[in-house]
Coordinates of C-alpha atoms in Angstrom, one line a residue:
X1 CA -69.2 64.9 -15.4
X2 CA -70.7 68.2 -14.2
X3 CA -72.2 68.8 -17.6
X4 CA -74.0 65.4 -17.6
X5 CA -75.4 66.0 -14.1
X6 CA -76.9 69.3 -15.1
X7 CA -78.6 67.8 -18.1
X8 CA -80.0 64.9 -16.1
X9 CA -81.3 67.4 -13.5
X10 CA -83.1 69.4 -16.2
X11 CA -84.8 66.3 -17.5
X12 CA -86.0 65.3 -14.1
X13 CA -87.5 68.7 -13.4
X14 CA -89.3 68.9 -16.7
X15 CA -90.6 65.4 -16.3
X16 CA -92.2 66.2 -13.0
X17 CA -93.4 69.7 -13.9
X18 CA -96.9 68.6 -14.8
X19 CA -97.3 66.8 -11.5
X20 CA -96.2 69.8 -9.5
X21 CA -98.7 72.1 -11.3
X22 CA -101.6 69.6 -10.9
X23 CA -100.9 69.3 -7.2
X24 CA -101.0 73.0 -6.6
X25 CA -104.1 73.8 -8.6
X26 CA -106.9 73.0 -6.0
X27 CA -107.9 73.6 -2.4
X28 CA -107.5 76.7 -0.2
X29 CA -104.3 78.6 0.4
X30 CA -103.3 81.4 2.8
X31 CA -105.3 84.6 2.2
X32 CA -106.6 83.5 -1.2
X33 CA -109.2 80.9 -0.2
X34 CA -107.1 78.1 -1.7
X35 CA -105.6 75.1 -0.2
X36 CA -101.9 74.5 -0.9
X37 CA -100.9 70.9 -1.8
X38 CA -97.3 69.7 -2.1
X39 CA -95.7 66.8 -3.9
X40 CA -92.4 65.2 -3.1
X41 CA -89.9 65.0 -5.9
X42 CA -87.6 61.9 -6.0
X43 CA -84.0 62.1 -4.8
X44 CA -81.4 61.4 -7.5
X45 CA -79.7 58.0 -7.3
X46 CA -76.3 58.1 -5.4
X47 CA -74.6 57.1 -8.7
X48 CA -75.7 60.5 -10.1
X49 CA -73.2 62.2 -7.8
X50 CA -70.1 60.1 -8.8
X51 CA -67.2 62.0 -10.1
X52 CA -64.9 60.8 -12.9
X53 CA -62.3 58.3 -11.7
X54 CA -62.2 54.9 -10.0
X55 CA -65.1 53.9 -7.8
X56 CA -65.5 51.1 -5.2
X57 CA -62.8 48.5 -5.5
X58 CA -61.1 50.4 -8.4
X59 CA -62.2 47.9 -11.0
X60 CA -65.0 50.2 -12.2
X61 CA -64.3 53.7 -13.5
X62 CA -66.6 56.7 -14.3
X63 CA -65.5 58.5 -17.5
X64 CA -66.1 62.1 -18.2
X65 CA -69.4 61.6 -20.1
X66 CA -70.8 59.9 -17.0
X67 CA -70.7 56.3 -18.2
X68 CA -69.2 53.5 -16.1
X69 CA -66.6 51.1 -17.5
X70 CA -65.3 47.9 -16.0
X71 CA -62.3 46.8 -18.2
X72 CA -61.1 43.2 -18.0
X73 CA -57.5 42.0 -17.9
X74 CA -54.5 43.6 -16.4
X75 CA -53.7 47.3 -17.1
X76 CA -50.6 49.4 -17.1
X77 CA -50.4 53.2 -17.2
X78 CA -48.3 54.5 -20.1
X79 CA -47.7 58.0 -21.4
X80 CA -50.8 59.9 -22.6
X81 CA -53.1 58.6 -25.4
X82 CA -51.6 55.2 -26.5
X83 CA -52.8 54.8 -30.1
X84 CA -51.0 51.7 -31.4
X85 CA -48.7 49.0 -30.3
X86 CA -46.8 45.9 -31.4
X87 CA -45.6 42.8 -29.5
X88 CA -41.9 41.9 -29.3
X89 CA -41.4 38.6 -31.2
X90 CA -41.0 36.7 -28.0
X91 CA -44.2 38.3 -26.5
X92 CA -42.3 39.7 -23.5
X93 CA -42.6 43.4 -24.4
X94 CA -45.0 45.7 -26.0
X95 CA -43.8 48.8 -27.9
X96 CA -46.5 51.5 -27.6
X97 CA -47.0 54.7 -29.6
X98 CA -48.3 57.4 -27.2
X99 CA -49.6 60.4 -29.1
X100 CA -50.7 62.8 -26.3
X101 CA -51.2 66.5 -26.9
X102 CA -47.8 67.5 -25.7
X103 CA -45.6 64.7 -24.4
X104 CA -45.3 62.0 -27.0
X105 CA -43.2 58.9 -27.0
X106 CA -42.7 55.2 -27.6
X107 CA -43.1 53.4 -24.3
X108 CA -41.7 49.9 -23.7
X109 CA -44.0 47.8 -21.4
X110 CA -42.7 44.7 -19.7
X111 CA -45.7 42.3 -19.9
X112 CA -44.4 40.2 -17.1
X113 CA -44.0 42.9 -14.5
X114 CA -46.7 45.1 -16.2
X115 CA -44.5 48.2 -15.9
X116 CA -43.1 50.7 -18.3
X117 CA -39.4 49.9 -18.5
X118 CA -38.2 52.1 -21.3
X119 CA -39.2 55.2 -23.2
X120 CA -38.1 57.1 -26.3
X121 CA -39.4 60.7 -26.6
X122 CA -40.3 61.4 -30.2
X123 CA -43.2 63.0 -32.1
X124 CA -45.6 60.1 -33.0
X125 CA -49.0 59.9 -34.5
X126 CA -50.0 56.5 -35.9
X127 CA -48.1 53.9 -37.9
X128 CA -45.5 51.3 -36.8
X129 CA -44.0 48.1 -38.1
X130 CA -41.6 45.5 -36.6
X131 CA -39.2 43.4 -38.6
X132 CA -39.6 39.6 -38.7
X133 CA -36.6 39.0 -36.4
X134 CA -37.8 41.7 -34.0
X135 CA -34.7 43.8 -34.1
X136 CA -35.9 46.8 -36.2
X137 CA -38.9 49.0 -35.4
X138 CA -40.2 51.6 -37.8
X139 CA -42.7 54.3 -36.8
X140 CA -44.1 57.5 -38.3
X141 CA -43.0 60.9 -36.9
X142 CA -46.1 62.9 -37.6
X143 CA -45.4 66.7 -38.0
X144 CA -41.6 66.0 -38.0
X145 CA -42.3 64.7 -41.5
X146 CA -40.0 61.7 -40.9
X147 CA -40.1 58.0 -40.4
X148 CA -37.7 56.6 -37.8
X149 CA -35.9 53.3 -37.7
X150 CA -34.9 51.9 -34.3
X151 CA -32.7 49.1 -33.1
X152 CA -34.6 47.0 -30.7
X153 CA -33.0 44.9 -28.0
X154 CA -35.6 43.9 -25.4
X155 CA -36.5 47.1 -23.5
X156 CA -33.7 49.1 -25.2
X157 CA -34.5 51.3 -28.2
X158 CA -31.7 53.0 -30.2
X159 CA -32.3 55.4 -33.0
X160 CA -30.6 54.2 -36.2
X161 CA -31.9 56.2 -39.2
X162 CA -34.4 58.9 -40.2
X163 CA -36.3 59.0 -43.5
X164 CA -37.7 62.2 -44.8
X165 CA -41.4 61.9 -45.7
X166 CA -43.3 65.2 -46.2
X167 CA -47.0 65.4 -45.8
X168 CA -47.5 64.1 -42.2
X169 CA -46.6 60.4 -42.3
X170 CA -49.2 58.1 -40.8
X171 CA -49.8 54.4 -41.5
X172 CA -46.8 52.3 -42.6
X173 CA -46.2 48.8 -43.8
X174 CA -43.1 46.7 -44.2
X175 CA -42.8 44.6 -47.4
X176 CA -42.8 40.8 -46.9
X177 CA -39.1 40.6 -48.0
X178 CA -38.4 43.7 -45.8
X179 CA -36.7 45.5 -48.6
X180 CA -38.9 48.6 -48.5
X181 CA -41.5 50.5 -46.5
X182 CA -44.8 52.0 -47.7
X183 CA -45.8 55.2 -45.9
X184 CA -49.1 57.1 -46.1
X185 CA -48.5 60.8 -46.3
X186 CA -51.8 61.7 -44.7
X187 CA -51.9 65.4 -45.5
X188 CA -50.1 65.1 -48.8
X189 CA -52.5 62.5 -50.3
X190 CA -49.6 60.3 -51.4
X191 CA -48.2 56.9 -50.8
X192 CA -44.4 56.9 -50.5
X193 CA -42.0 53.9 -51.1
X194 CA -38.7 53.9 -49.2
X195 CA -35.9 51.6 -50.2
X196 CA -34.4 50.3 -46.9
X197 CA -31.0 49.5 -48.4
X198 CA -30.4 53.1 -49.4
X199 CA -32.8 54.9 -47.2
X200 CA -34.1 56.9 -50.1
X201 CA -37.6 57.5 -51.6
X202 CA -37.8 55.4 -54.8
X203 CA -41.5 56.1 -55.7
X204 CA -44.3 58.4 -54.9
X205 CA -47.9 57.7 -55.8
X206 CA -51.0 59.9 -55.5
X207 CA -53.9 58.4 -53.6
X208 CA -57.4 59.6 -52.7
X209 CA -57.9 62.1 -49.8
X210 CA -56.1 61.7 -46.5
X211 CA -54.6 58.2 -46.8
X212 CA -54.4 56.8 -43.3
X213 CA -53.5 53.1 -43.1
X214 CA -51.8 50.7 -45.5
X215 CA -51.6 46.9 -45.6
X216 CA -49.7 44.7 -48.0
X217 CA -51.0 41.3 -49.0
X218 CA -48.9 38.2 -48.1
X219 CA -47.6 37.8 -51.7
X220 CA -46.3 41.3 -51.8
X221 CA -48.0 42.1 -55.1
X222 CA -50.7 44.5 -53.8
X223 CA -51.2 47.1 -51.2
X224 CA -54.5 48.5 -49.8
X225 CA -54.7 52.1 -48.6
X226 CA -57.7 53.5 -46.5
X227 CA -58.5 57.1 -47.5
X228 CA -60.1 59.1 -44.6
X229 CA -61.3 62.0 -46.6
X230 CA -62.8 60.2 -49.6
X231 CA -64.4 57.1 -47.9
X232 CA -62.5 54.8 -50.2
X233 CA -59.7 52.2 -50.5
X234 CA -57.0 52.6 -53.1
X235 CA -55.7 49.3 -54.5
X236 CA -52.0 49.5 -55.5
X237 CA -50.2 47.1 -57.9
X238 CA -46.8 47.0 -56.3
X239 CA -45.0 45.7 -59.4
X240 CA -46.0 48.7 -61.5
X241 CA -46.7 51.0 -58.4
X242 CA -49.9 52.2 -59.9
X243 CA -53.5 52.5 -58.6
X244 CA -55.5 49.7 -60.2
X245 CA -58.8 50.3 -58.4
X246 CA -60.5 52.6 -56.0
X247 CA -63.2 51.0 -53.9
X248 CA -66.0 52.9 -52.2
X249 CA -66.4 51.8 -48.5
X250 CA -68.0 53.4 -45.4
X251 CA -67.3 56.8 -43.9
X252 CA -63.9 57.6 -42.6
X253 CA -62.1 54.2 -43.1
X254 CA -59.2 53.5 -40.8
X255 CA -57.8 50.1 -40.1
X256 CA -57.1 47.6 -43.0
X257 CA -56.4 43.9 -42.5
X258 CA -55.6 41.3 -45.2
X259 CA -56.4 37.6 -44.7
X260 CA -53.5 35.2 -44.6
X261 CA -54.4 33.8 -48.1
X262 CA -54.8 37.3 -49.5
X263 CA -58.4 36.6 -50.6
X264 CA -60.2 39.1 -48.2
X265 CA -59.6 42.6 -47.1
X266 CA -61.3 44.0 -44.0
X267 CA -61.7 47.8 -43.6
X268 CA -63.0 49.5 -40.4
X269 CA -65.2 52.4 -41.2
X270 CA -65.0 54.5 -38.1
X271 CA -67.9 56.9 -38.8
X272 CA -70.2 54.3 -40.3
X273 CA -69.8 51.8 -37.5
X274 CA -69.3 49.1 -40.1
X275 CA -66.6 46.8 -41.5
X276 CA -66.3 46.5 -45.3
X277 CA -65.3 43.0 -46.5
X278 CA -63.6 43.3 -49.9
X279 CA -63.1 40.3 -52.3
X280 CA -59.5 40.6 -53.5
X281 CA -60.3 38.9 -56.8
X282 CA -63.3 41.0 -57.9
X283 CA -62.0 44.1 -56.0
X284 CA -65.5 44.8 -54.8
X285 CA -67.3 44.9 -51.4
X286 CA -68.9 41.6 -50.9
X287 CA -70.3 42.2 -47.4
X288 CA -70.8 45.1 -45.0
X289 CA -70.8 44.1 -41.3
X290 CA -72.8 46.3 -39.0
X291 CA -71.6 46.7 -35.4
X292 CA -75.1 47.7 -34.3
X293 CA -76.1 44.2 -33.4
X294 CA -79.0 45.0 -31.1
X295 CA -81.5 47.8 -30.3
X296 CA -79.6 48.9 -27.2
X297 CA -76.5 50.1 -29.0
X298 CA -76.6 53.5 -30.7
X299 CA -74.5 55.2 -33.3
X300 CA -70.9 55.8 -32.2
X301 CA -69.1 52.5 -32.2
X302 CA -66.1 54.1 -33.9
X303 CA -64.2 51.0 -35.0
X304 CA -60.6 51.9 -35.5
X305 CA -58.0 49.1 -35.8
X306 CA -58.4 45.4 -35.8
X307 CA -56.7 42.0 -36.2
X308 CA -57.5 38.6 -37.5
X309 CA -57.0 35.5 -35.3
X310 CA -54.1 33.3 -36.4
X311 CA -56.6 30.8 -37.9
X312 CA -58.5 33.6 -39.7
X313 CA -61.8 32.7 -38.2
X314 CA -62.3 35.7 -35.9
X315 CA -61.8 39.4 -36.3
X316 CA -61.0 41.5 -33.2
X317 CA -62.2 45.1 -33.6
X318 CA -61.3 48.0 -31.3
X319 CA -64.6 50.0 -31.0
X320 CA -63.4 53.2 -29.4
X321 CA -66.9 54.7 -28.9
X322 CA -68.3 51.6 -27.2
X323 CA -65.3 51.0 -24.9
X324 CA -65.0 47.4 -26.1
X325 CA -63.3 45.1 -28.4
X326 CA -65.9 43.3 -30.6
X327 CA -65.3 39.7 -31.6
X328 CA -66.7 39.1 -35.1
X329 CA -67.0 35.9 -37.1
X330 CA -64.9 36.4 -40.3
X331 CA -67.1 33.9 -42.2
X332 CA -70.5 35.4 -41.7
X333 CA -70.0 38.7 -40.0
X334 CA -71.9 37.8 -36.8
X335 CA -70.8 39.6 -33.6
X336 CA -69.8 36.7 -31.3
X337 CA -69.1 38.8 -28.2
X338 CA -67.7 41.9 -26.7
X339 CA -64.7 42.4 -24.4
X340 CA -65.0 45.4 -22.0
X341 CA -62.0 47.7 -22.2
X342 CA -60.8 50.9 -20.6
X343 CA -61.8 54.2 -22.1
X344 CA -61.6 54.7 -25.9
X345 CA -59.7 51.6 -27.2
X346 CA -57.8 52.5 -30.4
X347 CA -56.0 49.2 -31.3
X348 CA -56.0 45.5 -30.6
X349 CA -53.1 43.0 -31.1
X350 CA -52.8 39.3 -30.8
X351 CA -49.7 37.9 -28.9
X352 CA -47.3 35.7 -30.9
X353 CA -48.6 32.6 -29.1
X354 CA -52.2 33.6 -29.9
X355 CA -53.3 33.5 -26.3
X356 CA -53.5 37.1 -25.3
X357 CA -54.8 40.4 -26.6
X358 CA -53.0 43.7 -26.2
X359 CA -55.4 46.7 -26.3
X360 CA -54.4 50.3 -26.3

């Protein structure tokens, strides 16, 4: 906040420098036969002195870059830097990955009381999946080079198994029949397949650079992997476990979502501020959706993760840099609206009944 105030002050002084010089150039002054003339400079607005934190009634916050945010909805404070989450199958709880610099955990949030009611301390980064019956939770263990399997019972989390995955595991996906996991080894440039019956790695496949997120189509025949470092998506045939196509997308792709019929794949390009829409039949980008929908917005939307509405008509996109969730028409790519959020939203999730959004 102090840095921003200093920059603003410099701009104000420079802007009025010409006026000050012109005012002091004529007339008589003391001992020199010139007259001194003075001009008043405007006082800064009171908002220029606001410090980071809540202001007024607490609904508006000033963040460290000086911008004001007014998030909607109810908020609960979790451990530092919540990056991803998943609803319990009954919608009562949220399981939240918190990947702060030091103290990392999975927090359990009771969505009725809006309080953290459970916590498991583990190294986390990004990547989690919940079984269809809601009793098993899988998440990536970052620099521990492990993927963890938890038993879930409401707010209670119990560690069941650990699977070794070298190369800094990131995004994971559970197969439709729940027989295996796919894990992105982010620093190893690999996709790893783990058989859940045996707990063993049964296949390893090279991807492009820095695979981040993976999504499996509803039929279980294909997987799509976003590659951070090569600005691409790897398309995997899951029957042969081979790369069948590499599709160029925008810069630094992150979240990947497949439509319920498997026909479209949506990719959030975090450093291009776009969404690539891939046709699953031709395996080509059929449309690029820009999140710069008016002249006011500047570069830096930073779309991260997203979800499709249950009817497939709307795409909800967490735009970290804009402090908002964008609502996008899946049919034509038009931005329908923006939902104000807290600082730097990283993920968005739709409740099982389709009536609520969970935003980290």
